mmCIF file of C-alpha atoms in Angstrom:
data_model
loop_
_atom_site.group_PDB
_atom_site.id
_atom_site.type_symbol
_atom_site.label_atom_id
_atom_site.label_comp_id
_atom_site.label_asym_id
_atom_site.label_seq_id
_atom_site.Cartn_x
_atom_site.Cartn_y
_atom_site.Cartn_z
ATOM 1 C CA UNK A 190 -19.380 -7.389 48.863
ATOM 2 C CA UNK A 191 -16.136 -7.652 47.053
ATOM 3 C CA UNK A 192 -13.455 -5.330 48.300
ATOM 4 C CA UNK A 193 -11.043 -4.567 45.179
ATOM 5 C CA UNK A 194 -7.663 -5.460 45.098
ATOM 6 C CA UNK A 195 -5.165 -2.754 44.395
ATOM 7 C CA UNK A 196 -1.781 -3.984 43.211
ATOM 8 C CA UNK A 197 0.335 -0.995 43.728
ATOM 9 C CA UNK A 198 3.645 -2.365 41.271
ATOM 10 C CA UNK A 199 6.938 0.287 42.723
ATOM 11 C CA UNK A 200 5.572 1.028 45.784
ATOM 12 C CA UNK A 201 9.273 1.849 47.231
ATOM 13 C CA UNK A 202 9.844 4.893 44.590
ATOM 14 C CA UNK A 203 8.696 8.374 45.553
ATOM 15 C CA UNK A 204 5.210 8.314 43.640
ATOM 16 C CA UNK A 205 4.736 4.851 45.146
ATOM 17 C CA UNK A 206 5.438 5.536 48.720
ATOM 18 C CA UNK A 207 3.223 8.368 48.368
ATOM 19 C CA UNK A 208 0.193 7.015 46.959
ATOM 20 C CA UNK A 209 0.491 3.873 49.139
ATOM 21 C CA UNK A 210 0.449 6.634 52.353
ATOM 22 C CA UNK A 211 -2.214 8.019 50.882
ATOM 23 C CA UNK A 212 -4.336 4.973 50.962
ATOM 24 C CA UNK A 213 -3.214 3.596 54.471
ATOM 25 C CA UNK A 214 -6.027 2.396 56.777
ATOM 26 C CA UNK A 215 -8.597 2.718 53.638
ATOM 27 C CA UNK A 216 -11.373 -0.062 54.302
ATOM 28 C CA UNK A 217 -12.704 0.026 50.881
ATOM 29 C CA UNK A 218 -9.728 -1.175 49.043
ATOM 30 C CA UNK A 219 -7.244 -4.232 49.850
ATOM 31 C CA UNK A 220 -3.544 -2.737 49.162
ATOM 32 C CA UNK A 221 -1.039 -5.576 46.972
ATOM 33 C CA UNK A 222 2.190 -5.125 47.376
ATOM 34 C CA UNK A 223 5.656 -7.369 47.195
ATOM 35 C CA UNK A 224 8.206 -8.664 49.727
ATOM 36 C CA UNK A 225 11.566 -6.794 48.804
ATOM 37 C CA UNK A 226 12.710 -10.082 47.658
ATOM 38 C CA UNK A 227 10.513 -10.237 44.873
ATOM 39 C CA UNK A 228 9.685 -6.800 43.861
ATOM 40 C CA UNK A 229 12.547 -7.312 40.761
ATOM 41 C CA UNK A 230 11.496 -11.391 40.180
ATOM 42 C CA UNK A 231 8.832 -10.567 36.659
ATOM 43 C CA UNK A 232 7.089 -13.777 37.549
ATOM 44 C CA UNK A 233 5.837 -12.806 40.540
ATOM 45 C CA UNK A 234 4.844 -9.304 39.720
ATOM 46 C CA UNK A 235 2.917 -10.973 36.570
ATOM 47 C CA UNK A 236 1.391 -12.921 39.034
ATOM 48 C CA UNK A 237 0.359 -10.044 41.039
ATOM 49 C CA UNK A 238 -0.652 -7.606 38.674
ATOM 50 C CA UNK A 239 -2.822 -10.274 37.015
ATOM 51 C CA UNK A 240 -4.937 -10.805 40.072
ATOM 52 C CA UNK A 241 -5.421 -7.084 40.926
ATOM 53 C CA UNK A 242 -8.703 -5.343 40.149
ATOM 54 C CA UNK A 243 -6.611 -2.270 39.479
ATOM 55 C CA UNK A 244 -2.925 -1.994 39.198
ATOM 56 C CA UNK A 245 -1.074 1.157 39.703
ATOM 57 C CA UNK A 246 2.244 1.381 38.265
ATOM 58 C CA UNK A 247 4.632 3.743 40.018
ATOM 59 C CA UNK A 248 7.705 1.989 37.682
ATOM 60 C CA UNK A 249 10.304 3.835 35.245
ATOM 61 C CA UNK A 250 8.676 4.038 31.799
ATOM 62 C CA UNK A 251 10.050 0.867 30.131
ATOM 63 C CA UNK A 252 9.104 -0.748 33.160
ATOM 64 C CA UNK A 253 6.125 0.011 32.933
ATOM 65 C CA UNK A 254 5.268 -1.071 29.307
ATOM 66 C CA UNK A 255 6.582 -4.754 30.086
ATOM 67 C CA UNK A 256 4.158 -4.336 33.173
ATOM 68 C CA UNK A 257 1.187 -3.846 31.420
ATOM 69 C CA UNK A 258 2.586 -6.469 28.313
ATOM 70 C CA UNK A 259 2.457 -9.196 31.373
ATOM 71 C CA UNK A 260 -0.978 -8.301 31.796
ATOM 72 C CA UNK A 261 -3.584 -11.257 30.418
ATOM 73 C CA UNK A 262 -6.042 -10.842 32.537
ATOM 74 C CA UNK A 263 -8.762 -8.932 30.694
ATOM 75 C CA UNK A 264 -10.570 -7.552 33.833
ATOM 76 C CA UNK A 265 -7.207 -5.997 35.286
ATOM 77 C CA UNK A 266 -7.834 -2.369 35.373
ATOM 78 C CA UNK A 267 -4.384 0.212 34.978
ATOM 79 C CA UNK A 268 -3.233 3.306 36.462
ATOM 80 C CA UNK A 269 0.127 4.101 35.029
ATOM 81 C CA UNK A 270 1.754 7.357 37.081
ATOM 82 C CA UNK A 271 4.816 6.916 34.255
ATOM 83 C CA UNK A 272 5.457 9.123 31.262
ATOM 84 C CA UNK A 273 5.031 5.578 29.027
ATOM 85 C CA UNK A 274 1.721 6.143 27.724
ATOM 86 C CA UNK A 275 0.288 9.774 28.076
ATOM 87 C CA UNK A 276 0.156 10.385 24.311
ATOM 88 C CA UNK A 277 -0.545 6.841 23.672
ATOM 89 C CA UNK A 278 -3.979 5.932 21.944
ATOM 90 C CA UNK A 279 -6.486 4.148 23.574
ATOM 91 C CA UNK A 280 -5.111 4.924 26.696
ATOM 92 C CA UNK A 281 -7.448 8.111 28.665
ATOM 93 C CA UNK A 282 -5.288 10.927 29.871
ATOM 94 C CA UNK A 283 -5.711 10.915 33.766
ATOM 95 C CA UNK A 284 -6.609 14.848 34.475
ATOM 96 C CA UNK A 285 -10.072 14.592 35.295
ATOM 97 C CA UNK A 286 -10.941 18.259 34.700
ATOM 98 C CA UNK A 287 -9.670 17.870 31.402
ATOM 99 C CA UNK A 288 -13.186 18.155 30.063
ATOM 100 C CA UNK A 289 -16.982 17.664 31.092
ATOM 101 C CA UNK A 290 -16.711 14.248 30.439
ATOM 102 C CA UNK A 291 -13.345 13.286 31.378
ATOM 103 C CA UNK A 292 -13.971 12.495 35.284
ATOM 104 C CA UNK A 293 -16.643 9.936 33.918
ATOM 105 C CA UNK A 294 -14.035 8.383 30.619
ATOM 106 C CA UNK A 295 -11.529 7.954 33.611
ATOM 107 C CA UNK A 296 -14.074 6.160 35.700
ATOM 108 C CA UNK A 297 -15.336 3.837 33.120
ATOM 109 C CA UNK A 298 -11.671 2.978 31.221
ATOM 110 C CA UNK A 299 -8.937 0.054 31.515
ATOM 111 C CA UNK A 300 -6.047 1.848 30.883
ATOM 112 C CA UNK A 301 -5.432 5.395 32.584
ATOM 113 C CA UNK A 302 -2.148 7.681 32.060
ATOM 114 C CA UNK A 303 -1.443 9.603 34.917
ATOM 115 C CA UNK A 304 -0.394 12.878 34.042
ATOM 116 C CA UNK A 305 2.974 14.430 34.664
ATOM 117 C CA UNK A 306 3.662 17.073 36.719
ATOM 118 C CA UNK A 307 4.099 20.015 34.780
ATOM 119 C CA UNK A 308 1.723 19.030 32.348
ATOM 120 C CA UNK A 309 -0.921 19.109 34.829
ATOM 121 C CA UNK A 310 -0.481 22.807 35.557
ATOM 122 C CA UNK A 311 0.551 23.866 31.725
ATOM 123 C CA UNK A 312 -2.502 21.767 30.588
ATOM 124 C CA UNK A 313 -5.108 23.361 32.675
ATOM 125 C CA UNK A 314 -4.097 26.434 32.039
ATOM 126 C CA UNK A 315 -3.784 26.443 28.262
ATOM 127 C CA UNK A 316 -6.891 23.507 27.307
ATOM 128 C CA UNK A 317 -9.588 25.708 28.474
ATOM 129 C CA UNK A 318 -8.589 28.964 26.815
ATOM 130 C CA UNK A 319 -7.335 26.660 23.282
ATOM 131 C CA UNK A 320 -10.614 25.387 22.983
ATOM 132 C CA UNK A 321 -12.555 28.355 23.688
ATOM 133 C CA UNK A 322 -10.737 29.555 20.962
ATOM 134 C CA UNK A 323 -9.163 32.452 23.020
ATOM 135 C CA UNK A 324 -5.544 31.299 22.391
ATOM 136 C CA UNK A 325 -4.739 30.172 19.124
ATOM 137 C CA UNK A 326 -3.404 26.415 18.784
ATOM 138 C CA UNK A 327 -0.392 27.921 16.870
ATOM 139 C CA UNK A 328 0.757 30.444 19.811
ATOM 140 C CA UNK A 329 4.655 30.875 20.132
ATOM 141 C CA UNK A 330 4.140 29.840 23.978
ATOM 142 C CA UNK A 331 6.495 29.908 26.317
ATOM 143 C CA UNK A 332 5.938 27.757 29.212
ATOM 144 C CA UNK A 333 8.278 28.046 32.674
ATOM 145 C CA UNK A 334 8.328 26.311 35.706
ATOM 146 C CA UNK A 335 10.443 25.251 38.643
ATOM 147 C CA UNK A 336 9.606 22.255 41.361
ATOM 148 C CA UNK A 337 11.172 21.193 44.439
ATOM 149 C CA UNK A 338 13.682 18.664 44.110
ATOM 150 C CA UNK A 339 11.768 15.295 44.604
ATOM 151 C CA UNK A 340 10.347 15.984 40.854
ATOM 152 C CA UNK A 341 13.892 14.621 40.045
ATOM 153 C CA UNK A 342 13.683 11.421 41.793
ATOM 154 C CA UNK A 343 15.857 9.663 44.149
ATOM 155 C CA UNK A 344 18.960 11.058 42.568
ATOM 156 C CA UNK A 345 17.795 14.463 43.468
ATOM 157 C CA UNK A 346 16.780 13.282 46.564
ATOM 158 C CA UNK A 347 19.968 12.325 48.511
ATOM 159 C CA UNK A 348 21.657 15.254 46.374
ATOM 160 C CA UNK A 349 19.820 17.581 48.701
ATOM 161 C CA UNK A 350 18.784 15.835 51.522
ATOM 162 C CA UNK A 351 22.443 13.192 52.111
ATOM 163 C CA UNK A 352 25.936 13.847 53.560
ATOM 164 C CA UNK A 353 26.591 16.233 50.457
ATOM 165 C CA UNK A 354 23.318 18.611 50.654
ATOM 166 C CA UNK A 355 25.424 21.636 51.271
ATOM 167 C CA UNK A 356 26.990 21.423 48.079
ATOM 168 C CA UNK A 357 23.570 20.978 46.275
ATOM 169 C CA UNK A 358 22.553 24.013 43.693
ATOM 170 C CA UNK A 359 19.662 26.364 44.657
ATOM 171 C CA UNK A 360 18.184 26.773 41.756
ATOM 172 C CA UNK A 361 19.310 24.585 38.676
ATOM 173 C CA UNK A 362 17.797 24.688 34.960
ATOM 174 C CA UNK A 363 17.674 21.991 32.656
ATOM 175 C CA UNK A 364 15.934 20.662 30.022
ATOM 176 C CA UNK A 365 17.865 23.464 27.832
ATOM 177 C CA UNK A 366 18.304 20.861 25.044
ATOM 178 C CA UNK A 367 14.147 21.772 24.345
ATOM 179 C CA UNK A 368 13.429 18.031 24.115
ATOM 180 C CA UNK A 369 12.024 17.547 27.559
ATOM 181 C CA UNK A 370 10.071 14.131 27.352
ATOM 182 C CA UNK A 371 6.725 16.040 28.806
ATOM 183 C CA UNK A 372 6.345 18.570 25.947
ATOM 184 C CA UNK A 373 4.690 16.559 23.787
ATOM 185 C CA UNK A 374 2.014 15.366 26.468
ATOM 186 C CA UNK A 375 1.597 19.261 27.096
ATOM 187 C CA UNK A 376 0.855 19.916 23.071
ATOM 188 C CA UNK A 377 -1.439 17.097 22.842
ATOM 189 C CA UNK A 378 -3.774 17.017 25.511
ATOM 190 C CA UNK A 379 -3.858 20.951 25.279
ATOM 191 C CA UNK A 380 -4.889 20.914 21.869
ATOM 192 C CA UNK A 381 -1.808 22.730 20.906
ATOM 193 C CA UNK A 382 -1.013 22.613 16.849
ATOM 194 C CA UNK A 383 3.252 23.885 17.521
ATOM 195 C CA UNK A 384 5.384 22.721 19.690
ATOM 196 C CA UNK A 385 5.905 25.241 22.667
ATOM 197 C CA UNK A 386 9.324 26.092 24.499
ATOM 198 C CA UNK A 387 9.325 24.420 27.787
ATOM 199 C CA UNK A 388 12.009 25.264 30.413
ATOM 200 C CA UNK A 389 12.063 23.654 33.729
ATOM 201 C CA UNK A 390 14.355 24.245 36.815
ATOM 202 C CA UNK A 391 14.561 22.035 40.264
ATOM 203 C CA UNK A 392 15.193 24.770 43.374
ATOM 204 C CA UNK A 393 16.101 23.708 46.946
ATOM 205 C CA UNK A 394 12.979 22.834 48.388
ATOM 206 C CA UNK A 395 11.749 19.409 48.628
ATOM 207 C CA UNK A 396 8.317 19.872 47.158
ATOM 208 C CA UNK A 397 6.083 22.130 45.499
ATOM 209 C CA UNK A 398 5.902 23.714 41.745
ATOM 210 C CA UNK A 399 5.204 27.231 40.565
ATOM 211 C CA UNK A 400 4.545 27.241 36.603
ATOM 212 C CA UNK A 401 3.852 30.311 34.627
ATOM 213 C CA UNK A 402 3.182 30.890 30.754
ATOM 214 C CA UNK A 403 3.318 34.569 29.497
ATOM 215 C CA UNK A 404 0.617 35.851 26.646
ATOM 216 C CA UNK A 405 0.734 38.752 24.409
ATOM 217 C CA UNK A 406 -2.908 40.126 24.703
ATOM 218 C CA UNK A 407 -2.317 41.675 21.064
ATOM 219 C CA UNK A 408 -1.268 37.970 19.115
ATOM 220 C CA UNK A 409 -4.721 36.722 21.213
ATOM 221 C CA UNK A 410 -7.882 36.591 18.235
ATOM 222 C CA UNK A 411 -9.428 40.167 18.606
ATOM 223 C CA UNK A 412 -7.186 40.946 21.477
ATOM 224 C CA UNK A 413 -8.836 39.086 23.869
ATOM 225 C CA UNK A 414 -8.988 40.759 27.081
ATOM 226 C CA UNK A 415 -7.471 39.706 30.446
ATOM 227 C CA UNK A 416 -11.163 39.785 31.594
ATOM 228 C CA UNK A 417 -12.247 37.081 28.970
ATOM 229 C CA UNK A 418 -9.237 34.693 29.438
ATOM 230 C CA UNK A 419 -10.032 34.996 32.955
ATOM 231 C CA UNK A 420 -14.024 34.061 32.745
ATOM 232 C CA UNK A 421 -13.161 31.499 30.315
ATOM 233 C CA UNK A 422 -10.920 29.641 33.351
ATOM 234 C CA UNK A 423 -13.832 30.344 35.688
ATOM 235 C CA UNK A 424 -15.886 29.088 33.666
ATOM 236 C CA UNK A 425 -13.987 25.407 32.956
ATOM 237 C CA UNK A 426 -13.438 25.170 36.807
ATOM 238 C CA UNK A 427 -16.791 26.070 38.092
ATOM 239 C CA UNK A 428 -17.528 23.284 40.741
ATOM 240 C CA UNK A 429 -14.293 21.155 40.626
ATOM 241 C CA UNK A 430 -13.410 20.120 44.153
ATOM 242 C CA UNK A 431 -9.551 20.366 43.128
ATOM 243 C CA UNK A 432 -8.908 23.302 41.030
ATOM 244 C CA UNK A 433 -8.909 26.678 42.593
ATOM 245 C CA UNK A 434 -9.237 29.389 40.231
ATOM 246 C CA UNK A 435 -8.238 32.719 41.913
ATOM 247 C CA UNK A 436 -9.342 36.314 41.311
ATOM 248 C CA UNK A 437 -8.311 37.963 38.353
ATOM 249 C CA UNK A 438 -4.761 40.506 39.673
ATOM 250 C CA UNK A 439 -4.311 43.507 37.651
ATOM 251 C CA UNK A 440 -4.064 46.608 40.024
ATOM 252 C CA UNK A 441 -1.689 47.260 42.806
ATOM 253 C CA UNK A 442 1.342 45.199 43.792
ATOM 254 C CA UNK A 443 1.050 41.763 42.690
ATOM 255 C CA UNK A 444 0.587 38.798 45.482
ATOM 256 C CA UNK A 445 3.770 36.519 45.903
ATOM 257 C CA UNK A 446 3.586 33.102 44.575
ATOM 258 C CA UNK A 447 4.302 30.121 46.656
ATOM 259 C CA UNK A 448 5.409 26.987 44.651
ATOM 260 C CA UNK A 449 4.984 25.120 48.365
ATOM 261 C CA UNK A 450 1.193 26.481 49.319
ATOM 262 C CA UNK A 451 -0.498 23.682 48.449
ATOM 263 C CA UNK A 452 1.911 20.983 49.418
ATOM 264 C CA UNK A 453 0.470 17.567 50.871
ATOM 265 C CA UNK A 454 -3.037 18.199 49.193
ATOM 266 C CA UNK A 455 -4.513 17.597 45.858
ATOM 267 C CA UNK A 456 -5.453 21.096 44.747
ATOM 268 C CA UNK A 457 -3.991 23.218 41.870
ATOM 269 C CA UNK A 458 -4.474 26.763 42.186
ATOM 270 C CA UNK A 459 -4.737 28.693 39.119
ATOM 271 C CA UNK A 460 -4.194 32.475 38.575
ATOM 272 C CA UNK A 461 -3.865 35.407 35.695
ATOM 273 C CA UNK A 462 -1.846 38.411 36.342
ATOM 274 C CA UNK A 463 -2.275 41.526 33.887
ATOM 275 C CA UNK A 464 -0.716 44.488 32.862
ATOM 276 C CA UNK A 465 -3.245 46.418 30.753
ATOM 277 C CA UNK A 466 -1.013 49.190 30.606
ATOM 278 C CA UNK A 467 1.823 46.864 28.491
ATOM 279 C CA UNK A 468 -1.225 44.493 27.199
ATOM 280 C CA UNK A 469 0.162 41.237 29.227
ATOM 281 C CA UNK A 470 -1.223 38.735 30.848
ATOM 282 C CA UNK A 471 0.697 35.727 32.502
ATOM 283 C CA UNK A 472 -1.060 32.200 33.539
ATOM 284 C CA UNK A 473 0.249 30.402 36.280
ATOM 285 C CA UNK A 474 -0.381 27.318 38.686
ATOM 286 C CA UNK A 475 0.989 26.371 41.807
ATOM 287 C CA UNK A 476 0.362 22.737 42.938
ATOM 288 C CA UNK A 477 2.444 19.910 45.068
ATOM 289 C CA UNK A 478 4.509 17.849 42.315
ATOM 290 C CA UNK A 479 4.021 15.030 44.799
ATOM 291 C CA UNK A 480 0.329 15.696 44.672
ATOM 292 C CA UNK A 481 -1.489 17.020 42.280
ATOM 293 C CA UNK A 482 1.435 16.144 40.056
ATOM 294 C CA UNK A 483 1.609 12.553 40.788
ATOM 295 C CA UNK A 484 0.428 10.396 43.778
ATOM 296 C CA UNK A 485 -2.953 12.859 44.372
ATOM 297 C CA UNK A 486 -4.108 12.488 40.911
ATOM 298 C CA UNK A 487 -3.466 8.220 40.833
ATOM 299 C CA UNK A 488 -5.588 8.315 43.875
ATOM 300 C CA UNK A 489 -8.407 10.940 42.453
ATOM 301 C CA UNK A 490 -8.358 8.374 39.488
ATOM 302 C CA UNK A 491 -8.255 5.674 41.265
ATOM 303 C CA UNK A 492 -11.438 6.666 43.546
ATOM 304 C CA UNK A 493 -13.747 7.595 40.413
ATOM 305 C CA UNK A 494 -12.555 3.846 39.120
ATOM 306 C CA UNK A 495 -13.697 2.830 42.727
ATOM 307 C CA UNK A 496 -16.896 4.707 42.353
ATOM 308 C CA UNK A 497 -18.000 3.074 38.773
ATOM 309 C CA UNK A 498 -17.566 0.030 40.653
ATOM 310 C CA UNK A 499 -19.824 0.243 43.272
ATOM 311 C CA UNK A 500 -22.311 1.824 41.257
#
């Protein structure tokens, strides 16, 4: 029986190293990767990504694009964990509880787009309730979240972890210029007909992201109820191995988040927090950015690929 080749193409970047840890001492897939020496040389990565079953691209975003231009072998099979091609068509967005039928798209398709990070916790929070028709597609939404400091690369990296981590910020906010290159991934795949505010922080831990999305029960169609926004997640979630959706909060001091709880897995923990009193709700999702948020999802993707294979 033929063992499939996986061509992992940037396995020395933090998604890379992650996944390819991840899939260490697997017996049902043959790992591809490059000497150091020729990780940068295009002919040879052609070479290699052309003879992989399924590639996975852990690369910076143009990188990736001349990656999968190289490819001319028509039974080469992508996973692309950049931002290149998440709102590009023909390519299926990588969040397999997306939908019913979006484990099953994923398992059958060529080209896969991993999503990003915070997309994956803004988009399974807002999908479900959009196309229930709970939340209306024109919302004013305002969508926060802050991850531990690998979400911002290498750079980030030795910033908090070299010889000048003492002088690294604790918390830092960016993307204030409201142009942050996931927003429009977050619109589309949610279903989303204006643009929401997204605002994004890095905070001194390495991993780990809280997100959270306040709601105005009153601007909801027939001011929806806490109780209905909450069945409707229940509802979407029922059964998926990966997405925890907690109980609804709305009485008593409310629980703590953790953005580092589920660190080193591939679950995404959803929960609603109300105040009927004031008639709000907020959404949030804690998940591992390294998980979840990256190298977890290539390799949830990658194993219903592996599935459809063997079947």
């Amino acid at each position: 029986m033929h063992t499939p080749l996986v061509f992992i193409d940037g396995d020395q970047g933090t998604t890379g190293l992650q996944i390819h840890a991840r899939l260490h001492g697997r017996e049902d897939v043959r790992l591809l990767t490059l000497p150091a020496d020729e990780r940068k040389n295009p002919q040879r990565r052609a070479e290699a990504i052309n003879s992989a079953d399924i590639a996975l691209l852990c690369l910076p975003d143009d990188a990736a694009r001349q990656a999968v231009q190289a490819i001319h072998n028509p039974a080469v099979r992508v996973i692309d964990a950049s931002s290149a091609h998440r709102t590009t068509p023909g390519w299926v967005y990588g969040l397999a509880e997306l939908d019913s039928g979006q484990a099953e798209r994923i398992a059958q398709a060529k080209r896969v787009s991993n999503p990003g990070c915070y997309p994956t916790g803004a988009i399974a929070l807002l999908r479900p309730l959009i196309h229930a028709g709970l939340l209306p597609a024109d919302y004013p939404l305002s969508i926060h979240a802050v991850s531990g400091y690998s979400g911002g690369g290498r750079a980030a990296v030795e910033r908090h972890e070299g010889s000048s981590a003492q002088q690294a910020p604790q918390l830092q906010m960016y993307g204030l210029e409201l142009a942050h290159k996931h927003v429009p991934e977050i619109q589309l795949h949610s279903g989303l007909a204006a643009r929401p505010m997204f605002l994004p922080g890095y905070a001194a831990y390495r991993q780990g992201i809280v997100l959270s999305i306040p709601l105005q029960l009153r601007l909801l169609p027939g001011q929806a109820s806490a109780e209905q926004v909450q069945a409707c997640l229940e509802r979407h979630y029922q059964g998926a191995r990966h997405v925890q959706v907690m109980p609804l909060h709305q009485h008593g001091p409310a629980a703590l988040l953790d953005p580092q709880a589920l660190n080193d897995s591939n679950d995404l923990r959803l929960a609603l927090f109300a105040n009927p009193e004031h008639g709000q709700v907020v959404l949030t999702a804690v998940f591992d950015n390294l998980g979840k948020g990256a190298s977890g999802a290539a390799v949830q993707n990658l194993d219903l690929m592996l599935a459809a294979m063997r079947d």
